[in-house]
Amino acid sequence: MPRTHTETDALRLMHEQGYVLLRNILQPKRIDELRLAIDQLEPIHWDYQGLVDDHYKCVFNRDPFWLPFLDLPGVIELAEACLGADCHVIGQTAWRSHPGFVGGDLHLDYLAMELPEALLADPAFILPMQVCTAHIHLDRIDADLCPTQVLAGSHRAGRPPRPGETQWHGRAPEPVLCDAGDVLMFRSDLWHAGSRNRTTDRSRYLLQVHYGRRMVAQKFSPYLRWHFNPEVITAATPRQRRLLGDHEASEYD
């Protein structure tokens, strides 16, 4: 039986290694429903269906079906522990990565500011998180089905990887192998990379949810033409409405 992390364990790992794998978050029935829903998506605005991958942004706004995946039990508690009880969603993206897909090189997603590594090397210094991503896996991820590669502890580099850089402190990225229903949560300043789909007959189905602190802008395409789907807002729970941006008043409202 895979080890189940307590919320305290998971938060500690987010600070220490920059990521944590949460096991058995989704059950098979929900996995099947999600895969079918992704198959039924059609591209709008900046979405695309390519030769080797399909990418659909802001799917929470398509239909109330997607709302429960914004605050999955076992995931949302960690997001709030990492980013504050008033955190919100800055994106929800559905992906299919087909045979032949090539993942991105080593990178980080967002870095609020560069900091000297000497400061970050002090274990007493706790580096706050600004953005975290949840990879909700809908397949068993083995070495051939484009696993995400993570470089543990690299969020303490205080900078992005340089062109051609493939290691940090002598450590190389390692693939995250997991089961369908598991969720990989990682902080946006962690160095990570994609990998190839080396299979001939399997596509990786993945739902991403990006969480940010309240002061991190919600970037919902198509931006100036964005509007919330009234059916989604009506169906949302109070916590889901907050995640969509229905915050209490504060200093900058």
JSON list of C-alpha atoms in Angstrom, two decimals, residues 86-185:
[
{"chain": "A", "resi": 86, "resn": "ASP", "atom": "CA", "xyz": [-7.64, 32.93, 0.57]},
{"chain": "A", "resi": 87, "resn": "CYS", "atom": "CA", "xyz": [-5.75, 31.40, -2.36]},
{"chain": "A", "resi": 88, "resn": "HIS", "atom": "CA", "xyz": [-7.48, 31.08, -5.70]},
{"chain": "A", "resi": 89, "resn": "VAL", "atom": "CA", "xyz": [-7.27, 29.24, -9.01]},
{"chain": "A", "resi": 90, "resn": "ILE", "atom": "CA", "xyz": [-5.28, 30.79, -11.85]},
{"chain": "A", "resi": 91, "resn": "GLY", "atom": "CA", "xyz": [-5.94, 28.01, -14.35]},
{"chain": "A", "resi": 92, "resn": "GLN", "atom": "CA", "xyz": [-7.35, 24.55, -15.01]},
{"chain": "A", "resi": 93, "resn": "THR", "atom": "CA", "xyz": [-5.99, 22.84, -18.11]},
{"chain": "A", "resi": 94, "resn": "ALA", "atom": "CA", "xyz": [-6.81, 19.49, -19.70]},
{"chain": "A", "resi": 95, "resn": "TRP", "atom": "CA", "xyz": [-4.13, 17.73, -21.76]},
{"chain": "A", "resi": 96, "resn": "ARG", "atom": "CA", "xyz": [-3.80, 14.70, -23.96]},
{"chain": "A", "resi": 97, "resn": "SER", "atom": "CA", "xyz": [-0.24, 13.76, -24.93]},
{"chain": "A", "resi": 98, "resn": "HIS", "atom": "CA", "xyz": [-0.18, 11.24, -27.75]},
{"chain": "A", "resi": 99, "resn": "PRO", "atom": "CA", "xyz": [2.56, 8.88, -28.98]},
{"chain": "A", "resi": 100, "resn": "GLY", "atom": "CA", "xyz": [5.46, 10.99, -30.24]},
{"chain": "A", "resi": 101, "resn": "PHE", "atom": "CA", "xyz": [4.85, 13.84, -27.80]},
{"chain": "A", "resi": 102, "resn": "VAL", "atom": "CA", "xyz": [8.06, 15.55, -26.62]},
{"chain": "A", "resi": 103, "resn": "GLY", "atom": "CA", "xyz": [7.93, 17.33, -23.26]},
{"chain": "A", "resi": 104, "resn": "GLY", "atom": "CA", "xyz": [9.61, 20.64, -22.41]},
{"chain": "A", "resi": 105, "resn": "ASP", "atom": "CA", "xyz": [13.20, 21.00, -21.23]},
{"chain": "A", "resi": 106, "resn": "LEU", "atom": "CA", "xyz": [14.18, 21.72, -17.63]},
{"chain": "A", "resi": 107, "resn": "HIS", "atom": "CA", "xyz": [12.48, 24.94, -16.50]},
{"chain": "A", "resi": 108, "resn": "LEU", "atom": "CA", "xyz": [10.50, 26.58, -13.72]},
{"chain": "A", "resi": 109, "resn": "ASP", "atom": "CA", "xyz": [7.00, 28.00, -14.17]},
{"chain": "A", "resi": 110, "resn": "TYR", "atom": "CA", "xyz": [7.12, 31.19, -12.10]},
{"chain": "A", "resi": 111, "resn": "LEU", "atom": "CA", "xyz": [9.66, 32.88, -9.86]},
{"chain": "A", "resi": 112, "resn": "ALA", "atom": "CA", "xyz": [8.54, 35.92, -7.89]},
{"chain": "A", "resi": 113, "resn": "MET", "atom": "CA", "xyz": [12.12, 37.21, -7.58]},
{"chain": "A", "resi": 114, "resn": "GLU", "atom": "CA", "xyz": [15.63, 35.86, -7.84]},
{"chain": "A", "resi": 115, "resn": "LEU", "atom": "CA", "xyz": [17.37, 35.41, -4.50]},
{"chain": "A", "resi": 116, "resn": "PRO", "atom": "CA", "xyz": [20.99, 34.59, -3.59]},
{"chain": "A", "resi": 117, "resn": "GLU", "atom": "CA", "xyz": [21.50, 30.86, -3.19]},
{"chain": "A", "resi": 118, "resn": "ALA", "atom": "CA", "xyz": [23.58, 31.49, -0.07]},
{"chain": "A", "resi": 119, "resn": "LEU", "atom": "CA", "xyz": [20.44, 32.81, 1.63]},
{"chain": "A", "resi": 120, "resn": "LEU", "atom": "CA", "xyz": [18.33, 29.90, 0.42]},
{"chain": "A", "resi": 121, "resn": "ALA", "atom": "CA", "xyz": [20.94, 27.37, 1.63]},
{"chain": "A", "resi": 122, "resn": "ASP", "atom": "CA", "xyz": [20.15, 28.32, 5.22]},
{"chain": "A", "resi": 123, "resn": "PRO", "atom": "CA", "xyz": [17.64, 25.68, 6.41]},
{"chain": "A", "resi": 124, "resn": "ALA", "atom": "CA", "xyz": [16.19, 28.22, 8.83]},
{"chain": "A", "resi": 125, "resn": "PHE", "atom": "CA", "xyz": [15.03, 30.35, 5.90]},
{"chain": "A", "resi": 126, "resn": "ILE", "atom": "CA", "xyz": [11.55, 29.34, 4.74]},
{"chain": "A", "resi": 127, "resn": "LEU", "atom": "CA", "xyz": [10.92, 30.38, 1.15]},
{"chain": "A", "resi": 128, "resn": "PRO", "atom": "CA", "xyz": [7.22, 31.22, 0.69]},
{"chain": "A", "resi": 129, "resn": "MET", "atom": "CA", "xyz": [5.31, 29.70, -2.20]},
{"chain": "A", "resi": 130, "resn": "GLN", "atom": "CA", "xyz": [3.43, 31.92, -4.64]},
{"chain": "A", "resi": 131, "resn": "VAL", "atom": "CA", "xyz": [2.00, 29.42, -7.15]},
{"chain": "A", "resi": 132, "resn": "CYS", "atom": "CA", "xyz": [1.52, 25.65, -7.02]},
{"chain": "A", "resi": 133, "resn": "THR", "atom": "CA", "xyz": [0.34, 23.20, -9.66]},
{"chain": "A", "resi": 134, "resn": "ALA", "atom": "CA", "xyz": [-1.59, 19.97, -9.18]},
{"chain": "A", "resi": 135, "resn": "HIS", "atom": "CA", "xyz": [-1.13, 17.33, -11.88]},
{"chain": "A", "resi": 136, "resn": "ILE", "atom": "CA", "xyz": [-4.17, 15.06, -11.65]},
{"chain": "A", "resi": 137, "resn": "HIS", "atom": "CA", "xyz": [-3.08, 11.88, -13.40]},
{"chain": "A", "resi": 138, "resn": "LEU", "atom": "CA", "xyz": [-5.66, 9.84, -15.27]},
{"chain": "A", "resi": 139, "resn": "ASP", "atom": "CA", "xyz": [-3.28, 7.07, -16.37]},
{"chain": "A", "resi": 140, "resn": "ARG", "atom": "CA", "xyz": [-0.70, 4.85, -14.77]},
{"chain": "A", "resi": 141, "resn": "ILE", "atom": "CA", "xyz": [2.49, 6.77, -15.51]},
{"chain": "A", "resi": 142, "resn": "ASP", "atom": "CA", "xyz": [5.46, 4.57, -16.32]},
{"chain": "A", "resi": 143, "resn": "ALA", "atom": "CA", "xyz": [8.83, 5.51, -17.79]},
{"chain": "A", "resi": 144, "resn": "ASP", "atom": "CA", "xyz": [7.43, 5.46, -21.34]},
{"chain": "A", "resi": 145, "resn": "LEU", "atom": "CA", "xyz": [4.27, 7.54, -20.81]},
{"chain": "A", "resi": 146, "resn": "CYS", "atom": "CA", "xyz": [5.85, 11.01, -20.55]},
{"chain": "A", "resi": 147, "resn": "PRO", "atom": "CA", "xyz": [6.38, 11.24, -16.78]},
{"chain": "A", "resi": 148, "resn": "THR", "atom": "CA", "xyz": [7.07, 14.66, -15.31]},
{"chain": "A", "resi": 149, "resn": "GLN", "atom": "CA", "xyz": [10.72, 14.99, -14.24]},
{"chain": "A", "resi": 150, "resn": "VAL", "atom": "CA", "xyz": [11.35, 16.85, -10.97]},
{"chain": "A", "resi": 151, "resn": "LEU", "atom": "CA", "xyz": [14.63, 18.08, -9.51]},
{"chain": "A", "resi": 152, "resn": "ALA", "atom": "CA", "xyz": [14.18, 17.86, -5.75]},
{"chain": "A", "resi": 153, "resn": "GLY", "atom": "CA", "xyz": [15.22, 20.93, -3.78]},
{"chain": "A", "resi": 154, "resn": "SER", "atom": "CA", "xyz": [15.94, 23.04, -6.85]},
{"chain": "A", "resi": 155, "resn": "HIS", "atom": "CA", "xyz": [13.46, 25.72, -5.75]},
{"chain": "A", "resi": 156, "resn": "ARG", "atom": "CA", "xyz": [16.30, 26.79, -3.46]},
{"chain": "A", "resi": 157, "resn": "ALA", "atom": "CA", "xyz": [18.47, 27.67, -6.44]},
{"chain": "A", "resi": 158, "resn": "GLY", "atom": "CA", "xyz": [16.79, 31.07, -6.38]},
{"chain": "A", "resi": 159, "resn": "ARG", "atom": "CA", "xyz": [16.89, 31.31, -10.18]},
{"chain": "A", "resi": 160, "resn": "PRO", "atom": "CA", "xyz": [15.75, 29.50, -13.33]},
{"chain": "A", "resi": 161, "resn": "PRO", "atom": "CA", "xyz": [18.00, 26.86, -14.89]},
{"chain": "A", "resi": 162, "resn": "ARG", "atom": "CA", "xyz": [20.50, 28.32, -17.35]},
{"chain": "A", "resi": 163, "resn": "PRO", "atom": "CA", "xyz": [20.39, 27.29, -21.03]},
{"chain": "A", "resi": 164, "resn": "GLY", "atom": "CA", "xyz": [21.73, 23.77, -21.31]},
{"chain": "A", "resi": 165, "resn": "GLU", "atom": "CA", "xyz": [21.77, 23.22, -17.53]},
{"chain": "A", "resi": 166, "resn": "THR", "atom": "CA", "xyz": [20.57, 19.73, -16.67]},
{"chain": "A", "resi": 167, "resn": "GLN", "atom": "CA", "xyz": [21.58, 19.33, -13.00]},
{"chain": "A", "resi": 168, "resn": "TRP", "atom": "CA", "xyz": [21.65, 21.25, -9.74]},
{"chain": "A", "resi": 169, "resn": "HIS", "atom": "CA", "xyz": [24.22, 20.52, -7.06]},
{"chain": "A", "resi": 170, "resn": "GLY", "atom": "CA", "xyz": [25.10, 17.32, -8.87]},
{"chain": "A", "resi": 171, "resn": "ARG", "atom": "CA", "xyz": [21.52, 16.07, -8.80]},
{"chain": "A", "resi": 172, "resn": "ALA", "atom": "CA", "xyz": [19.57, 15.33, -11.97]},
{"chain": "A", "resi": 173, "resn": "PRO", "atom": "CA", "xyz": [15.79, 15.37, -12.48]},
{"chain": "A", "resi": 174, "resn": "GLU", "atom": "CA", "xyz": [13.96, 12.14, -11.66]},
{"chain": "A", "resi": 175, "resn": "PRO", "atom": "CA", "xyz": [10.71, 10.89, -13.20]},
{"chain": "A", "resi": 176, "resn": "VAL", "atom": "CA", "xyz": [7.56, 10.79, -11.11]},
{"chain": "A", "resi": 177, "resn": "LEU", "atom": "CA", "xyz": [5.99, 7.39, -11.73]},
{"chain": "A", "resi": 178, "resn": "CYS", "atom": "CA", "xyz": [2.50, 6.98, -10.33]},
{"chain": "A", "resi": 179, "resn": "ASP", "atom": "CA", "xyz": [-0.93, 5.45, -10.72]},
{"chain": "A", "resi": 180, "resn": "ALA", "atom": "CA", "xyz": [-4.11, 6.82, -12.23]},
{"chain": "A", "resi": 181, "resn": "GLY", "atom": "CA", "xyz": [-5.83, 8.88, -9.55]},
{"chain": "A", "resi": 182, "resn": "ASP", "atom": "CA", "xyz": [-2.60, 10.12, -8.00]},
{"chain": "A", "resi": 183, "resn": "VAL", "atom": "CA", "xyz": [-1.84, 13.86, -7.88]},
{"chain": "A", "resi": 184, "resn": "LEU", "atom": "CA", "xyz": [1.59, 15.44, -8.19]},
{"chain": "A", "resi": 185, "resn": "MET", "atom": "CA", "xyz": [1.68, 18.82, -6.42]}
]
